[in-house]
Amino acid sequence: MRWGILGAANFARAFMGPAINAARGAELAGLATSDPAKAAGFAAFAPGIQVFDSYDALLADATIDAVYIPLPNHLHVPWTIKALEAGKHVLCEKPIALKADAFDALIAARDASGKIAAEAFMIVHHPQFQRARDLVQGGAIGQLRHVDAVFTFNNAGDSGNIRHDPAKGGGGLPDIGVYAFGAARFVSGAEPVAIPYANLRYENGVDVFAQVAADFPNFTYSGLVSMRLHNRQRITFHGDTGVLELTCPFNAGVFDTAELILENDGLTRRHERWPSDNHYVLQVEAFEAAARGDSIYPCPLEFSRGTQMMMDMVFAAGGAGTEG
């Protein structure tokens, strides 16, 4: 499958571009950017890449089969729909939409096109999450009673970061809350029914701290997401006969090595580690398999809509929050 990228984002150059090139059966064939200097960074690992001077020009090229969209958050929905209408499969960065009801247009466009469209929620393709889901849903920790998730970093000194721009869909929850919420939903297979507590703090119109409590049908959830705290990420699934913990759930291979720790009754402890799996490459390969009709994609738009619905519930529960 021949891929094109809309925009020369740093993340696309550092992670997704190389992952597309490394994935079996995939080729990074096109890049849409008007900046030749940015194109040079992609040509370093994809020397045959064709550079288009506009997004529309890339979408009009019949030799491009699929596009990856790393544009600012507020542009995800319109460009995903344009790409689908142009006959391309689409993998779009998260959050693919900023409100749950925006998924209606995305799903309709996907269905009308006959193509695959999905949010780039890469963690579900990593074997640590597939293993965690199988263990939790298979009863390895008994009945799941509580999930605790944390994902934090501190970019307070980076005022020009797009995450600080409310007009472009910035904020900590849209950026990393997707992981903290979606991970709990994926592993448990359950959906939240209420958000009894949401403590949100804002700076200049974007959320920078969110402490959240949620009720699921058979377990409770607590989450902490922030762009103002020291780097930390972890998710724990606590059952009545065991505990399962992922110590590097969201940036495996970057923040640390992916590791699963399982504790059961009798104080037995088991470690499983994945030192070399690349969830970006696995994501591209799973996407291509689904596009060929060989498998069902594990993170369809309907799943992503559920995560955004939880996000909407959190923002509603948090109200105006506090400033500073």
C-alpha atoms as a PDB file:
ATOM      1  CA  MET A   1       0.000   0.000   0.000  1.00  0.00           C
ATOM      2  CA  ARG A   2       1.329   3.425  -0.980  1.00  0.00           C
ATOM      3  CA  TRP A   3       0.929   6.041   1.746  1.00  0.00           C
ATOM      4  CA  GLY A   4       0.891   9.812   1.737  1.00  0.00           C
ATOM      5  CA  ILE A   5       1.157  12.199   4.689  1.00  0.00           C
ATOM      6  CA  LEU A   6      -0.740  15.478   4.923  1.00  0.00           C
ATOM      7  CA  GLY A   7       1.701  17.912   6.519  1.00  0.00           C
ATOM      8  CA  ALA A   8       5.305  17.632   7.663  1.00  0.00           C
ATOM      9  CA  ALA A   9       4.640  17.452  11.403  1.00  0.00           C
ATOM     10  CA  ASN A  10       7.611  16.669  13.640  1.00  0.00           C
ATOM     11  CA  PHE A  11       5.790  13.641  15.043  1.00  0.00           C
ATOM     12  CA  ALA A  12       5.214  12.298  11.531  1.00  0.00           C
ATOM     13  CA  ARG A  13       8.891  12.740  10.689  1.00  0.00           C
ATOM     14  CA  ALA A  14      10.162  11.163  13.907  1.00  0.00           C
ATOM     15  CA  PHE A  15       7.676   8.319  14.420  1.00  0.00           C
ATOM     16  CA  MET A  16       4.877   7.634  11.950  1.00  0.00           C
ATOM     17  CA  GLY A  17       6.810   8.260   8.735  1.00  0.00           C
ATOM     18  CA  PRO A  18       9.538   5.762   9.670  1.00  0.00           C
ATOM     19  CA  ALA A  19       6.879   3.341  10.944  1.00  0.00           C
ATOM     20  CA  ILE A  20       5.037   3.412   7.617  1.00  0.00           C
ATOM     21  CA  ASN A  21       8.290   2.697   5.805  1.00  0.00           C
ATOM     22  CA  ALA A  22       9.139  -0.126   8.215  1.00  0.00           C
ATOM     23  CA  ALA A  23       5.733  -1.825   8.096  1.00  0.00           C
ATOM     24  CA  ARG A  24       5.414  -4.935   5.950  1.00  0.00           C
ATOM     25  CA  GLY A  25       3.766  -4.157   2.608  1.00  0.00           C
ATOM     26  CA  ALA A  26       3.743  -0.392   3.176  1.00  0.00           C
ATOM     27  CA  GLU A  27       5.585   2.377   1.349  1.00  0.00           C
ATOM     28  CA  LEU A  28       5.786   6.038   2.261  1.00  0.00           C
ATOM     29  CA  ALA A  29       5.301   7.446  -1.234  1.00  0.00           C
ATOM     30  CA  GLY A  30       4.064  11.018  -0.777  1.00  0.00           C
ATOM     31  CA  LEU A  31       4.253  14.060   1.481  1.00  0.00           C
ATOM     32  CA  ALA A  32       2.181  17.217   1.194  1.00  0.00           C
ATOM     33  CA  THR A  33       4.102  20.294   2.346  1.00  0.00           C
ATOM     34  CA  SER A  34       5.016  23.656   0.887  1.00  0.00           C
ATOM     35  CA  ASP A  35       8.259  23.771   2.880  1.00  0.00           C
ATOM     36  CA  PRO A  36      11.184  22.024   1.093  1.00  0.00           C
ATOM     37  CA  ALA A  37      13.268  22.144   4.280  1.00  0.00           C
ATOM     38  CA  LYS A  38      10.692  20.053   6.122  1.00  0.00           C
ATOM     39  CA  ALA A  39      10.461  17.616   3.215  1.00  0.00           C
ATOM     40  CA  ALA A  40      14.194  16.948   3.476  1.00  0.00           C
ATOM     41  CA  GLY A  41      13.724  15.321   6.878  1.00  0.00           C
ATOM     42  CA  PHE A  42      11.382  12.728   5.337  1.00  0.00           C
ATOM     43  CA  ALA A  43      13.578  12.109   2.306  1.00  0.00           C
ATOM     44  CA  ALA A  44      16.358  11.059   4.685  1.00  0.00           C
ATOM     45  CA  PHE A  45      14.543   7.765   5.418  1.00  0.00           C
ATOM     46  CA  ALA A  46      12.248   7.654   2.342  1.00  0.00           C
ATOM     47  CA  PRO A  47      14.523   8.797  -0.502  1.00  0.00           C
ATOM     48  CA  GLY A  48      11.968   8.157  -3.238  1.00  0.00           C
ATOM     49  CA  ILE A  49       9.195  10.178  -1.612  1.00  0.00           C
ATOM     50  CA  GLN A  50       7.193  12.522  -3.857  1.00  0.00           C
ATOM     51  CA  VAL A  51       6.551  15.977  -2.431  1.00  0.00           C
ATOM     52  CA  PHE A  52       3.229  17.668  -3.194  1.00  0.00           C
ATOM     53  CA  ASP A  53       2.789  21.400  -2.656  1.00  0.00           C
ATOM     54  CA  SER A  54      -0.756  21.055  -1.273  1.00  0.00           C
ATOM     55  CA  TYR A  55      -2.945  18.569   0.551  1.00  0.00           C
ATOM     56  CA  ASP A  56      -5.444  18.571  -2.317  1.00  0.00           C
ATOM     57  CA  ALA A  57      -2.713  17.705  -4.815  1.00  0.00           C
ATOM     58  CA  LEU A  58      -1.707  14.643  -2.808  1.00  0.00           C
ATOM     59  CA  LEU A  59      -5.337  13.521  -2.457  1.00  0.00           C
ATOM     60  CA  ALA A  60      -5.809  13.866  -6.215  1.00  0.00           C
ATOM     61  CA  ASP A  61      -2.949  11.474  -6.989  1.00  0.00           C
ATOM     62  CA  ALA A  62      -4.413   8.103  -7.946  1.00  0.00           C
ATOM     63  CA  THR A  63      -1.233   6.233  -6.953  1.00  0.00           C
ATOM     64  CA  ILE A  64      -1.701   7.080  -3.254  1.00  0.00           C
ATOM     65  CA  ASP A  65      -3.791   4.411  -1.536  1.00  0.00           C
ATOM     66  CA  ALA A  66      -3.877   5.675   2.048  1.00  0.00           C
ATOM     67  CA  VAL A  67      -3.130   8.873   3.933  1.00  0.00           C
ATOM     68  CA  TYR A  68      -1.904   9.573   7.430  1.00  0.00           C
ATOM     69  CA  ILE A  69      -3.116  12.870   8.906  1.00  0.00           C
ATOM     70  CA  PRO A  70      -1.007  14.493  11.674  1.00  0.00           C
ATOM     71  CA  LEU A  71      -2.571  17.966  11.306  1.00  0.00           C
ATOM     72  CA  PRO A  72      -3.709  20.129  14.253  1.00  0.00           C
ATOM     73  CA  ASN A  73      -6.710  18.661  16.063  1.00  0.00           C
ATOM     74  CA  HIS A  74      -9.332  21.059  14.684  1.00  0.00           C
ATOM     75  CA  LEU A  75      -8.477  19.995  11.113  1.00  0.00           C
ATOM     76  CA  HIS A  76      -8.859  16.252  11.634  1.00  0.00           C
ATOM     77  CA  VAL A  77     -12.549  15.887  10.798  1.00  0.00           C
ATOM     78  CA  PRO A  78     -12.641  17.965   7.584  1.00  0.00           C
ATOM     79  CA  TRP A  79      -9.473  16.487   6.111  1.00  0.00           C
ATOM     80  CA  THR A  80     -10.435  12.927   7.030  1.00  0.00           C
ATOM     81  CA  ILE A  81     -13.712  13.401   5.179  1.00  0.00           C
ATOM     82  CA  LYS A  82     -11.943  14.990   2.184  1.00  0.00           C
ATOM     83  CA  ALA A  83      -9.508  12.099   2.013  1.00  0.00           C
ATOM     84  CA  LEU A  84     -12.293   9.528   2.159  1.00  0.00           C
ATOM     85  CA  GLU A  85     -14.179  11.340  -0.564  1.00  0.00           C
ATOM     86  CA  ALA A  86     -10.983  11.217  -2.637  1.00  0.00           C
ATOM     87  CA  GLY A  87     -11.008   7.423  -2.339  1.00  0.00           C
ATOM     88  CA  LYS A  88      -8.210   7.055   0.229  1.00  0.00           C
ATOM     89  CA  HIS A  89      -8.010   4.955   3.344  1.00  0.00           C
ATOM     90  CA  VAL A  90      -7.363   7.281   6.306  1.00  0.00           C
ATOM     91  CA  LEU A  91      -5.386   6.936   9.514  1.00  0.00           C
ATOM     92  CA  CYS A  92      -5.751  10.196  11.455  1.00  0.00           C
ATOM     93  CA  GLU A  93      -3.992  11.284  14.620  1.00  0.00           C
ATOM     94  CA  LYS A  94      -5.906  11.405  17.855  1.00  0.00           C
ATOM     95  CA  PRO A  95      -8.161  12.949  18.792  1.00  0.00           C
ATOM     96  CA  ILE A  96      -9.757  12.420  15.391  1.00  0.00           C
ATOM     97  CA  ALA A  97     -12.679  14.569  16.610  1.00  0.00           C
ATOM     98  CA  LEU A  98     -13.201  16.989  19.476  1.00  0.00           C
ATOM     99  CA  LYS A  99     -16.840  16.071  20.215  1.00  0.00           C
ATOM    100  CA  ALA A 100     -18.579  12.710  20.121  1.00  0.00           C
ATOM    101  CA  ASP A 101     -21.314  13.886  17.758  1.00  0.00           C
ATOM    102  CA  ALA A 102     -18.665  14.842  15.175  1.00  0.00           C
ATOM    103  CA  PHE A 103     -18.123  11.109  14.649  1.00  0.00           C
ATOM    104  CA  ASP A 104     -21.485  10.839  12.910  1.00  0.00           C
ATOM    105  CA  ALA A 105     -20.142  12.613   9.814  1.00  0.00           C
ATOM    106  CA  LEU A 106     -16.916  10.609   9.924  1.00  0.00           C
ATOM    107  CA  ILE A 107     -18.721   7.266  10.129  1.00  0.00           C
ATOM    108  CA  ALA A 108     -21.096   8.268   7.338  1.00  0.00           C
ATOM    109  CA  ALA A 109     -18.197   9.304   5.098  1.00  0.00           C
ATOM    110  CA  ARG A 110     -16.344   6.062   5.859  1.00  0.00           C
ATOM    111  CA  ASP A 111     -19.350   3.931   5.061  1.00  0.00           C
ATOM    112  CA  ALA A 112     -20.097   5.831   1.849  1.00  0.00           C
ATOM    113  CA  SER A 113     -16.516   5.510   0.647  1.00  0.00           C
ATOM    114  CA  GLY A 114     -16.054   1.816   1.364  1.00  0.00           C
ATOM    115  CA  LYS A 115     -12.613   2.649   2.773  1.00  0.00           C
ATOM    116  CA  ILE A 116     -11.077   2.223   6.224  1.00  0.00           C
ATOM    117  CA  ALA A 117     -10.904   5.315   8.442  1.00  0.00           C
ATOM    118  CA  ALA A 118      -9.520   5.164  11.965  1.00  0.00           C
ATOM    119  CA  GLU A 119      -7.973   7.167  14.760  1.00  0.00           C
ATOM    120  CA  ALA A 120      -4.260   6.530  15.314  1.00  0.00           C
ATOM    121  CA  PHE A 121      -4.760   5.032  18.779  1.00  0.00           C
ATOM    122  CA  MET A 122      -1.589   3.013  18.548  1.00  0.00           C
ATOM    123  CA  ILE A 123      -1.482   1.499  22.047  1.00  0.00           C
ATOM    124  CA  VAL A 124      -4.180  -1.104  21.335  1.00  0.00           C
ATOM    125  CA  HIS A 125      -1.854  -2.674  18.739  1.00  0.00           C
ATOM    126  CA  HIS A 126       0.911  -3.254  21.273  1.00  0.00           C
ATOM    127  CA  PRO A 127       1.080  -6.816  22.652  1.00  0.00           C
ATOM    128  CA  GLN A 128       1.133  -5.520  26.239  1.00  0.00           C
ATOM    129  CA  PHE A 129      -2.413  -4.172  25.852  1.00  0.00           C
ATOM    130  CA  GLN A 130      -3.679  -7.220  24.015  1.00  0.00           C
ATOM    131  CA  ARG A 131      -2.202  -9.382  26.770  1.00  0.00           C
ATOM    132  CA  ALA A 132      -3.696  -7.154  29.490  1.00  0.00           C
ATOM    133  CA  ARG A 133      -7.127  -7.313  27.868  1.00  0.00           C
ATOM    134  CA  ASP A 134      -6.981 -11.119  27.599  1.00  0.00           C
ATOM    135  CA  LEU A 135      -5.843 -11.512  31.222  1.00  0.00           C
ATOM    136  CA  VAL A 136      -8.371  -9.093  32.719  1.00  0.00           C
ATOM    137  CA  GLN A 137     -11.319 -10.317  30.677  1.00  0.00           C
ATOM    138  CA  GLY A 138     -10.169 -13.923  31.197  1.00  0.00           C
ATOM    139  CA  GLY A 139     -10.404 -13.626  34.991  1.00  0.00           C
ATOM    140  CA  ALA A 140      -6.703 -13.524  35.877  1.00  0.00           C
ATOM    141  CA  ILE A 141      -7.380 -10.898  38.559  1.00  0.00           C
ATOM    142  CA  GLY A 142     -10.853 -12.100  39.430  1.00  0.00           C
ATOM    143  CA  GLN A 143     -13.593  -9.494  39.153  1.00  0.00           C
ATOM    144  CA  LEU A 144     -12.223  -6.121  38.069  1.00  0.00           C
ATOM    145  CA  ARG A 145     -13.085  -3.589  40.780  1.00  0.00           C
ATOM    146  CA  HIS A 146     -10.953  -0.500  40.095  1.00  0.00           C
ATOM    147  CA  VAL A 147      -8.755   1.038  37.388  1.00  0.00           C
ATOM    148  CA  ASP A 148      -6.195   3.732  38.124  1.00  0.00           C
ATOM    149  CA  ALA A 149      -4.509   5.602  35.250  1.00  0.00           C
ATOM    150  CA  VAL A 150      -1.969   8.410  35.198  1.00  0.00           C
ATOM    151  CA  PHE A 151      -0.323  10.192  32.257  1.00  0.00           C
ATOM    152  CA  THR A 152       1.585  13.415  32.886  1.00  0.00           C
ATOM    153  CA  PHE A 153       4.322  15.566  31.404  1.00  0.00           C
ATOM    154  CA  ASN A 154       5.384  19.176  31.865  1.00  0.00           C
ATOM    155  CA  ASN A 155       5.518  21.513  28.866  1.00  0.00           C
ATOM    156  CA  ALA A 156       4.965  24.730  30.822  1.00  0.00           C
ATOM    157  CA  GLY A 157       8.052  26.336  29.282  1.00  0.00           C
ATOM    158  CA  ASP A 158       6.957  25.655  25.690  1.00  0.00           C
ATOM    159  CA  SER A 159       4.499  28.488  25.103  1.00  0.00           C
ATOM    160  CA  GLY A 160       4.466  27.971  21.327  1.00  0.00           C
ATOM    161  CA  ASN A 161       3.392  24.333  21.629  1.00  0.00           C
ATOM    162  CA  ILE A 162       0.176  23.638  19.729  1.00  0.00           C
ATOM    163  CA  ARG A 163      -1.224  21.958  22.839  1.00  0.00           C
ATOM    164  CA  HIS A 164      -1.505  25.449  24.331  1.00  0.00           C
ATOM    165  CA  ASP A 165      -3.709  26.791  21.505  1.00  0.00           C
ATOM    166  CA  PRO A 166      -7.443  26.530  22.286  1.00  0.00           C
ATOM    167  CA  ALA A 167      -8.372  27.487  18.701  1.00  0.00           C
ATOM    168  CA  LYS A 168      -6.622  24.347  17.431  1.00  0.00           C
ATOM    169  CA  GLY A 169      -8.093  21.890  19.912  1.00  0.00           C
ATOM    170  CA  GLY A 170      -5.286  22.084  22.452  1.00  0.00           C
ATOM    171  CA  GLY A 171      -5.280  20.846  26.034  1.00  0.00           C
ATOM    172  CA  GLY A 172      -4.080  17.911  28.067  1.00  0.00           C
ATOM    173  CA  LEU A 173      -7.270  15.859  27.849  1.00  0.00           C
ATOM    174  CA  PRO A 174      -7.509  15.919  24.035  1.00  0.00           C
ATOM    175  CA  ASP A 175      -3.803  15.120  23.788  1.00  0.00           C
ATOM    176  CA  ILE A 176      -3.303  12.366  26.388  1.00  0.00           C
ATOM    177  CA  GLY A 177      -6.648  11.887  28.121  1.00  0.00           C
ATOM    178  CA  VAL A 178      -7.504   9.794  25.078  1.00  0.00           C
ATOM    179  CA  TYR A 179      -4.954   7.243  26.304  1.00  0.00           C
ATOM    180  CA  ALA A 180      -5.947   7.253  29.965  1.00  0.00           C
ATOM    181  CA  PHE A 181      -9.639   6.802  29.103  1.00  0.00           C
ATOM    182  CA  GLY A 182      -9.346   4.609  26.020  1.00  0.00           C
ATOM    183  CA  ALA A 183      -6.952   2.180  27.703  1.00  0.00           C
ATOM    184  CA  ALA A 184      -9.428   1.458  30.497  1.00  0.00           C
ATOM    185  CA  ARG A 185     -12.234   0.948  27.978  1.00  0.00           C
ATOM    186  CA  PHE A 186     -10.153  -1.314  25.737  1.00  0.00           C
ATOM    187  CA  VAL A 187      -8.873  -3.629  28.452  1.00  0.00           C
ATOM    188  CA  SER A 188     -12.156  -3.871  30.372  1.00  0.00           C
ATOM    189  CA  GLY A 189     -14.523  -3.853  27.393  1.00  0.00           C
ATOM    190  CA  ALA A 190     -16.840  -1.638  29.440  1.00  0.00           C
ATOM    191  CA  GLU A 191     -18.210   1.898  29.137  1.00  0.00           C
ATOM    192  CA  PRO A 192     -18.539   4.589  31.839  1.00  0.00           C
ATOM    193  CA  VAL A 193     -22.001   5.340  33.162  1.00  0.00           C
ATOM    194  CA  ALA A 194     -21.227   8.471  35.221  1.00  0.00           C
ATOM    195  CA  ILE A 195     -18.488  10.977  36.064  1.00  0.00           C
ATOM    196  CA  PRO A 196     -19.085  11.858  39.740  1.00  0.00           C
ATOM    197  CA  TYR A 197     -15.955  14.012  40.006  1.00  0.00           C
ATOM    198  CA  ALA A 198     -13.828  16.041  37.603  1.00  0.00           C
ATOM    199  CA  ASN A 199     -11.324  18.627  38.829  1.00  0.00           C
ATOM    200  CA  LEU A 200     -10.144  20.603  35.794  1.00  0.00           C
ATOM    201  CA  ARG A 201      -7.598  23.415  35.792  1.00  0.00           C
ATOM    202  CA  TYR A 202      -7.083  25.724  32.830  1.00  0.00           C
ATOM    203  CA  GLU A 203      -4.438  28.108  31.593  1.00  0.00           C
ATOM    204  CA  ASN A 204      -5.260  30.507  28.773  1.00  0.00           C
ATOM    205  CA  GLY A 205      -8.244  28.484  27.647  1.00  0.00           C
ATOM    206  CA  VAL A 206      -6.780  24.952  27.634  1.00  0.00           C
ATOM    207  CA  ASP A 207      -6.943  22.277  30.308  1.00  0.00           C
ATOM    208  CA  VAL A 208      -3.570  21.582  31.910  1.00  0.00           C
ATOM    209  CA  PHE A 209      -4.684  19.348  34.811  1.00  0.00           C
ATOM    210  CA  ALA A 210      -7.558  16.884  35.103  1.00  0.00           C
ATOM    211  CA  GLN A 211      -8.305  14.645  38.066  1.00  0.00           C
ATOM    212  CA  VAL A 212     -11.217  12.375  37.221  1.00  0.00           C
ATOM    213  CA  ALA A 213     -13.387   9.777  38.933  1.00  0.00           C
ATOM    214  CA  ALA A 214     -15.683   7.604  36.821  1.00  0.00           C
ATOM    215  CA  ASP A 215     -18.205   4.862  37.498  1.00  0.00           C
ATOM    216  CA  PHE A 216     -18.310   1.849  35.178  1.00  0.00           C
ATOM    217  CA  PRO A 217     -20.988  -0.856  35.537  1.00  0.00           C
ATOM    218  CA  ASN A 218     -18.840  -3.132  37.741  1.00  0.00           C
ATOM    219  CA  PHE A 219     -15.797  -1.069  38.711  1.00  0.00           C
ATOM    220  CA  THR A 220     -14.613   2.431  39.541  1.00  0.00           C
ATOM    221  CA  TYR A 221     -11.986   4.488  37.747  1.00  0.00           C
ATOM    222  CA  SER A 222      -9.611   7.236  38.798  1.00  0.00           C
ATOM    223  CA  GLY A 223      -7.436   9.133  36.374  1.00  0.00           C
ATOM    224  CA  LEU A 224      -4.873  11.918  36.425  1.00  0.00           C
ATOM    225  CA  VAL A 225      -3.863  13.725  33.229  1.00  0.00           C
ATOM    226  CA  SER A 226      -1.674  16.812  33.207  1.00  0.00           C
ATOM    227  CA  MET A 227       0.661  18.965  31.124  1.00  0.00           C
ATOM    228  CA  ARG A 228       2.102  20.522  34.308  1.00  0.00           C
ATOM    229  CA  LEU A 229       3.506  17.577  36.254  1.00  0.00           C
ATOM    230  CA  HIS A 230       6.701  15.576  35.971  1.00  0.00           C
ATOM    231  CA  ASN A 231       6.719  12.768  33.393  1.00  0.00           C
ATOM    232  CA  ARG A 232       4.805   9.738  34.631  1.00  0.00           C
ATOM    233  CA  GLN A 233       2.603   7.082  33.080  1.00  0.00           C
ATOM    234  CA  ARG A 234       1.049   3.940  34.520  1.00  0.00           C
ATOM    235  CA  ILE A 235      -2.235   2.037  34.512  1.00  0.00           C
ATOM    236  CA  THR A 236      -3.383  -0.488  37.112  1.00  0.00           C
ATOM    237  CA  PHE A 237      -6.287  -2.926  36.956  1.00  0.00           C
ATOM    238  CA  HIS A 238      -7.266  -4.008  40.467  1.00  0.00           C
ATOM    239  CA  GLY A 239      -9.412  -7.098  40.916  1.00  0.00           C
ATOM    240  CA  ASP A 240     -10.671  -8.987  43.925  1.00  0.00           C
ATOM    241  CA  THR A 241      -8.070 -11.752  43.502  1.00  0.00           C
ATOM    242  CA  GLY A 242      -5.207  -9.952  41.741  1.00  0.00           C
ATOM    243  CA  VAL A 243      -3.644  -6.807  40.349  1.00  0.00           C
ATOM    244  CA  LEU A 244      -2.341  -6.184  36.833  1.00  0.00           C
ATOM    245  CA  GLU A 245      -0.113  -3.185  36.143  1.00  0.00           C
ATOM    246  CA  LEU A 246       1.416  -1.748  32.976  1.00  0.00           C
ATOM    247  CA  THR A 247       4.430   0.363  33.924  1.00  0.00           C
ATOM    248  CA  CYS A 248       4.943   2.012  30.531  1.00  0.00           C
ATOM    249  CA  PRO A 249       1.566   1.837  28.835  1.00  0.00           C
ATOM    250  CA  PHE A 250       1.498   4.814  26.510  1.00  0.00           C
ATOM    251  CA  ASN A 251       5.004   5.543  25.140  1.00  0.00           C
ATOM    252  CA  ALA A 252       6.472   2.052  25.022  1.00  0.00           C
ATOM    253  CA  GLY A 253      10.082   2.089  23.899  1.00  0.00           C
ATOM    254  CA  VAL A 254      10.370   5.862  24.453  1.00  0.00           C
ATOM    255  CA  PHE A 255       9.412   6.527  28.072  1.00  0.00           C
ATOM    256  CA  ASP A 256      10.605   3.070  29.126  1.00  0.00           C
ATOM    257  CA  THR A 257      10.338  -0.607  28.217  1.00  0.00           C
ATOM    258  CA  ALA A 258       6.838  -2.047  28.068  1.00  0.00           C
ATOM    259  CA  GLU A 259       6.277  -4.256  31.105  1.00  0.00           C
ATOM    260  CA  LEU A 260       3.294  -6.059  32.580  1.00  0.00           C
ATOM    261  CA  ILE A 261       3.244  -7.111  36.244  1.00  0.00           C
ATOM    262  CA  LEU A 262       0.608  -9.567  37.424  1.00  0.00           C
ATOM    263  CA  GLU A 263       0.063 -10.330  41.122  1.00  0.00           C
ATOM    264  CA  ASN A 264      -2.393 -12.996  42.272  1.00  0.00           C
ATOM    265  CA  ASP A 265      -3.614 -14.519  45.499  1.00  0.00           C
ATOM    266  CA  GLY A 266      -0.767 -16.290  47.206  1.00  0.00           C
ATOM    267  CA  LEU A 267       1.487 -13.312  46.419  1.00  0.00           C
ATOM    268  CA  THR A 268       2.730 -14.829  43.169  1.00  0.00           C
ATOM    269  CA  ARG A 269       4.233 -12.216  40.861  1.00  0.00           C
ATOM    270  CA  ARG A 270       4.786 -12.492  37.122  1.00  0.00           C
ATOM    271  CA  HIS A 271       6.624 -10.060  34.839  1.00  0.00           C
ATOM    272  CA  GLU A 272       6.252  -9.907  31.081  1.00  0.00           C
ATOM    273  CA  ARG A 273       8.328  -7.480  28.993  1.00  0.00           C
ATOM    274  CA  TRP A 274       8.344  -6.349  25.368  1.00  0.00           C
ATOM    275  CA  PRO A 275      11.671  -4.574  24.741  1.00  0.00           C
ATOM    276  CA  SER A 276      11.450  -4.262  20.962  1.00  0.00           C
ATOM    277  CA  ASP A 277       7.819  -4.130  19.779  1.00  0.00           C
ATOM    278  CA  ASN A 278       6.973  -0.900  17.948  1.00  0.00           C
ATOM    279  CA  HIS A 279       3.277  -0.073  18.270  1.00  0.00           C
ATOM    280  CA  TYR A 280       3.439   2.452  15.414  1.00  0.00           C
ATOM    281  CA  VAL A 281       4.642  -0.210  12.979  1.00  0.00           C
ATOM    282  CA  LEU A 282       2.100  -2.708  14.335  1.00  0.00           C
ATOM    283  CA  GLN A 283      -0.629  -0.100  13.897  1.00  0.00           C
ATOM    284  CA  VAL A 284       0.195   0.395  10.210  1.00  0.00           C
ATOM    285  CA  GLU A 285       0.303  -3.355   9.606  1.00  0.00           C
ATOM    286  CA  ALA A 286      -3.057  -3.870  11.350  1.00  0.00           C
ATOM    287  CA  PHE A 287      -4.557  -1.004   9.339  1.00  0.00           C
ATOM    288  CA  GLU A 288      -3.360  -2.491   6.058  1.00  0.00           C
ATOM    289  CA  ALA A 289      -4.671  -5.935   7.001  1.00  0.00           C
ATOM    290  CA  ALA A 290      -8.089  -4.426   7.699  1.00  0.00           C
ATOM    291  CA  ALA A 291      -8.002  -2.487   4.427  1.00  0.00           C
ATOM    292  CA  ARG A 292      -7.333  -5.748   2.569  1.00  0.00           C
ATOM    293  CA  GLY A 293     -10.203  -7.407   4.387  1.00  0.00           C
ATOM    294  CA  ASP A 294      -7.906  -9.882   6.127  1.00  0.00           C
ATOM    295  CA  SER A 295      -8.876  -8.878   9.675  1.00  0.00           C
ATOM    296  CA  ILE A 296     -11.108  -6.619  11.735  1.00  0.00           C
ATOM    297  CA  TYR A 297      -9.449  -3.410  12.885  1.00  0.00           C
ATOM    298  CA  PRO A 298      -9.258  -3.370  16.722  1.00  0.00           C
ATOM    299  CA  CYS A 299      -9.904   0.370  17.023  1.00  0.00           C
ATOM    300  CA  PRO A 300     -12.685   1.405  14.619  1.00  0.00           C
ATOM    301  CA  LEU A 301     -14.306   4.834  14.667  1.00  0.00           C
ATOM    302  CA  GLU A 302     -17.047   3.471  16.902  1.00  0.00           C
ATOM    303  CA  PHE A 303     -14.485   2.659  19.593  1.00  0.00           C
ATOM    304  CA  SER A 304     -12.912   6.113  19.312  1.00  0.00           C
ATOM    305  CA  ARG A 305     -16.353   7.676  19.546  1.00  0.00           C
ATOM    306  CA  GLY A 306     -16.784   5.962  22.922  1.00  0.00           C
ATOM    307  CA  THR A 307     -13.560   7.480  24.234  1.00  0.00           C
ATOM    308  CA  GLN A 308     -14.616  10.930  23.059  1.00  0.00           C
ATOM    309  CA  MET A 309     -17.999  10.433  24.698  1.00  0.00           C
ATOM    310  CA  MET A 310     -16.207   9.811  28.003  1.00  0.00           C
ATOM    311  CA  MET A 311     -14.146  12.950  27.348  1.00  0.00           C
ATOM    312  CA  ASP A 312     -17.326  14.950  26.763  1.00  0.00           C
ATOM    313  CA  MET A 313     -18.732  13.613  30.029  1.00  0.00           C
ATOM    314  CA  VAL A 314     -15.603  14.725  31.883  1.00  0.00           C
ATOM    315  CA  PHE A 315     -15.700  18.228  30.457  1.00  0.00           C
ATOM    316  CA  ALA A 316     -19.398  18.493  31.353  1.00  0.00           C
ATOM    317  CA  ALA A 317     -18.756  17.281  34.907  1.00  0.00           C
ATOM    318  CA  GLY A 318     -15.809  19.646  35.345  1.00  0.00           C
ATOM    319  CA  GLY A 319     -17.740  22.708  34.218  1.00  0.00           C
ATOM    320  CA  ALA A 320     -15.677  25.865  33.915  1.00  0.00           C
ATOM    321  CA  GLY A 321     -12.956  24.424  36.155  1.00  0.00           C
ATOM    322  CA  THR A 322     -10.431  26.738  37.731  1.00  0.00           C
ATOM    323  CA  GLU A 323      -7.865  29.018  36.095  1.00  0.00           C
ATOM    324  CA  GLY A 324      -4.174  28.718  36.876  1.00  0.00           C
END
